[in-house]
Amino acid sequence: MTAQLNARGDVAVVVPAAGAGLRLGPGGPKALRLLDGEPLLVHTVRRLAAAPSVRMIVIAAPPADVEAVHSLLSPVAPVTVVAGGAERQESVAAALAVVPDEVAIVLVHDAARCLTPPSVVERVAAAVRAGADAVIPVLPVVDTIKEVAADDTVLGTVDRSVLRAVQTPQGFRASVLRAAHAAAADAHTDDAGAVEKLGIPVHCVPGSDLALKITRPIDLALATHLLTLPDPDA
């Protein structure tokens, strides 16, 4: 059954999904790799569509696969599919260009974080709605972190209490995200980083252990297990 998005929602979610995912090994675009028999992108869209605030989902797909991706996702939820670029920044910009001006909040989400619970989507959107210009979901860093020189000599131990691992979706007031992309002089892999360069504060909300990024083959194995776990916030 196709999920129905909230026509009165105030959130558009942009999903750059044109990357090859070379670290995952051979096998085509990463967003179309299979997890438990379904493409990662299907899992991603299913969870985004379950978030009550989401009005629109825009996928930036590999240019050669736009029609195929639309056909793949149409039974899951109503989506808009555009041709992505060679770099993530280009894909986000292409997707952002089709978001209507009246949509106040834009979230940028990694297709590879395909198990991110709808509760995280809502938490990020709520923080923007409450007045933040930019919001990122984060988790505390649990490993000891060392600063290391080029010759592999340890320079010191970083205080992990002030460190956070950043997840997606990252949320923005739409005008702020557009301004950050317009001002970006260099390619960036993190939209919040582009906003930081404008001098705009970025706020943090709790992320989720389920929102891991599938990058390596071992991540696929872990995600297969996580599929069976409920959203702790549900």
mmCIF file of N, CA and C in Angstrom, residues 5-14 48 51-58 99-100 102-108 121-122 124-126 128-129 169-172:
data_model
loop_
_atom_site.group_PDB
_atom_site.id
_atom_site.type_symbol
_atom_site.label_atom_id
_atom_site.label_comp_id
_atom_site.label_asym_id
_atom_site.label_seq_id
_atom_site.Cartn_x
_atom_site.Cartn_y
_atom_site.Cartn_z
ATOM 1 N N LEU A 5 1.356 11.129 2.135
ATOM 2 C CA LEU A 5 2.030 12.197 2.852
ATOM 3 C C LEU A 5 1.008 13.218 3.342
ATOM 4 N N ASN A 6 1.420 14.042 4.294
ATOM 5 C CA ASN A 6 0.538 15.032 4.890
ATOM 6 C C ASN A 6 0.502 16.286 4.024
ATOM 7 N N ALA A 7 -0.607 16.509 3.329
ATOM 8 C CA ALA A 7 -0.719 17.662 2.437
ATOM 9 C C ALA A 7 -0.631 18.980 3.196
ATOM 10 N N ARG A 8 -0.872 18.945 4.497
ATOM 11 C CA ARG A 8 -0.777 20.152 5.323
ATOM 12 C C ARG A 8 0.553 20.219 6.074
ATOM 13 N N GLY A 9 1.451 19.298 5.801
ATOM 14 C CA GLY A 9 2.745 19.305 6.462
ATOM 15 C C GLY A 9 3.583 20.496 6.043
ATOM 16 N N ASP A 10 4.572 20.831 6.862
ATOM 17 C CA ASP A 10 5.435 21.981 6.575
ATOM 18 C C ASP A 10 6.873 21.573 6.301
ATOM 19 N N VAL A 11 7.086 20.280 5.992
ATOM 20 C CA VAL A 11 8.440 19.754 5.826
ATOM 21 C C VAL A 11 8.610 19.095 4.459
ATOM 22 N N ALA A 12 9.676 19.471 3.774
ATOM 23 C CA ALA A 12 10.136 18.739 2.592
ATOM 24 C C ALA A 12 11.440 18.046 2.955
ATOM 25 N N VAL A 13 11.582 16.800 2.539
ATOM 26 C CA VAL A 13 12.814 16.060 2.798
ATOM 27 C C VAL A 13 13.538 15.827 1.478
ATOM 28 N N VAL A 14 14.775 16.263 1.420
ATOM 29 C CA VAL A 14 15.631 16.100 0.248
ATOM 30 C C VAL A 14 16.582 14.935 0.513
ATOM 31 N N LEU A 48 10.567 7.865 6.104
ATOM 32 C CA LEU A 48 10.284 9.297 5.954
ATOM 33 C C LEU A 48 8.792 9.547 5.801
ATOM 34 N N ALA A 51 6.599 9.870 8.919
ATOM 35 C CA ALA A 51 6.717 11.044 9.785
ATOM 36 C C ALA A 51 5.565 12.007 9.478
ATOM 37 N N PRO A 52 4.754 12.353 10.456
ATOM 38 C CA PRO A 52 3.530 13.129 10.201
ATOM 39 C C PRO A 52 3.749 14.513 9.597
ATOM 40 N N SER A 53 4.910 15.128 9.819
ATOM 41 C CA SER A 53 5.138 16.495 9.330
ATOM 42 C C SER A 53 5.538 16.564 7.870
ATOM 43 N N VAL A 54 5.872 15.414 7.275
ATOM 44 C CA VAL A 54 6.447 15.421 5.924
ATOM 45 C C VAL A 54 5.366 15.611 4.864
ATOM 46 N N ARG A 55 5.554 16.646 4.092
ATOM 47 C CA ARG A 55 4.631 16.981 2.994
ATOM 48 C C ARG A 55 5.161 16.529 1.637
ATOM 49 N N MET A 56 6.492 16.484 1.522
ATOM 50 C CA MET A 56 7.110 16.239 0.212
ATOM 51 C C MET A 56 8.439 15.527 0.401
ATOM 52 N N ILE A 57 8.716 14.556 -0.456
ATOM 53 C CA ILE A 57 9.993 13.862 -0.465
ATOM 54 C C ILE A 57 10.598 13.998 -1.860
ATOM 55 N N VAL A 58 11.817 14.525 -1.937
ATOM 56 C CA VAL A 58 12.489 14.720 -3.218
ATOM 57 C C VAL A 58 13.760 13.885 -3.235
ATOM 58 N N VAL A 99 11.640 22.277 -4.480
ATOM 59 C CA VAL A 99 10.832 22.440 -3.266
ATOM 60 C C VAL A 99 10.114 23.784 -3.341
ATOM 61 N N PRO A 100 8.791 23.803 -3.232
ATOM 62 C CA PRO A 100 8.051 25.067 -3.323
ATOM 63 C C PRO A 100 8.450 26.058 -2.232
ATOM 64 N N GLU A 102 6.673 27.877 -0.428
ATOM 65 C CA GLU A 102 5.806 27.905 0.751
ATOM 66 C C GLU A 102 6.143 26.833 1.778
ATOM 67 N N VAL A 103 7.015 25.895 1.426
ATOM 68 C CA VAL A 103 7.438 24.877 2.396
ATOM 69 C C VAL A 103 8.534 25.490 3.260
ATOM 70 N N ALA A 104 8.260 25.621 4.559
ATOM 71 C CA ALA A 104 9.118 26.407 5.442
ATOM 72 C C ALA A 104 10.348 25.662 5.937
ATOM 73 N N ILE A 105 10.268 24.340 5.999
ATOM 74 C CA ILE A 105 11.337 23.546 6.608
ATOM 75 C C ILE A 105 11.829 22.514 5.607
ATOM 76 N N VAL A 106 13.142 22.446 5.438
ATOM 77 C CA VAL A 106 13.739 21.455 4.548
ATOM 78 C C VAL A 106 14.702 20.597 5.349
ATOM 79 N N LEU A 107 14.545 19.292 5.238
ATOM 80 C CA LEU A 107 15.456 18.339 5.853
ATOM 81 C C LEU A 107 16.279 17.686 4.755
ATOM 82 N N VAL A 108 17.558 17.488 5.018
ATOM 83 C CA VAL A 108 18.443 16.788 4.082
ATOM 84 C C VAL A 108 18.834 15.471 4.738
ATOM 85 N N VAL A 121 13.044 12.258 12.587
ATOM 86 C CA VAL A 121 12.573 13.239 11.603
ATOM 87 C C VAL A 121 11.721 14.288 12.292
ATOM 88 N N GLU A 122 10.799 13.838 13.126
ATOM 89 C CA GLU A 122 9.901 14.762 13.821
ATOM 90 C C GLU A 122 10.650 15.619 14.834
ATOM 91 N N VAL A 124 13.803 16.645 14.695
ATOM 92 C CA VAL A 124 14.549 17.676 13.974
ATOM 93 C C VAL A 124 13.601 18.760 13.469
ATOM 94 N N ALA A 125 12.501 18.357 12.860
ATOM 95 C CA ALA A 125 11.540 19.326 12.328
ATOM 96 C C ALA A 125 10.967 20.202 13.432
ATOM 97 N N ALA A 126 10.670 19.605 14.577
ATOM 98 C CA ALA A 126 10.093 20.365 15.692
ATOM 99 C C ALA A 126 11.055 21.433 16.188
ATOM 100 N N VAL A 128 13.361 23.017 14.408
ATOM 101 C CA VAL A 128 13.353 24.119 13.446
ATOM 102 C C VAL A 128 12.064 24.921 13.602
ATOM 103 N N ARG A 129 10.966 24.232 13.735
ATOM 104 C CA ARG A 129 9.664 24.888 13.902
ATOM 105 C C ARG A 129 9.639 25.783 15.144
ATOM 106 N N PRO A 169 18.307 13.016 9.465
ATOM 107 C CA PRO A 169 18.232 14.230 8.647
ATOM 108 C C PRO A 169 18.720 15.472 9.383
ATOM 109 N N GLN A 170 19.379 16.339 8.629
ATOM 110 C CA GLN A 170 19.701 17.664 9.123
ATOM 111 C C GLN A 170 18.583 18.593 8.672
ATOM 112 N N GLY A 171 18.124 19.439 9.582
ATOM 113 C CA GLY A 171 16.970 20.281 9.286
ATOM 114 C C GLY A 171 17.313 21.755 9.240
ATOM 115 N N PHE A 172 16.610 22.474 8.363
ATOM 116 C CA PHE A 172 16.912 23.891 8.162
ATOM 117 C C PHE A 172 15.645 24.684 7.853
#
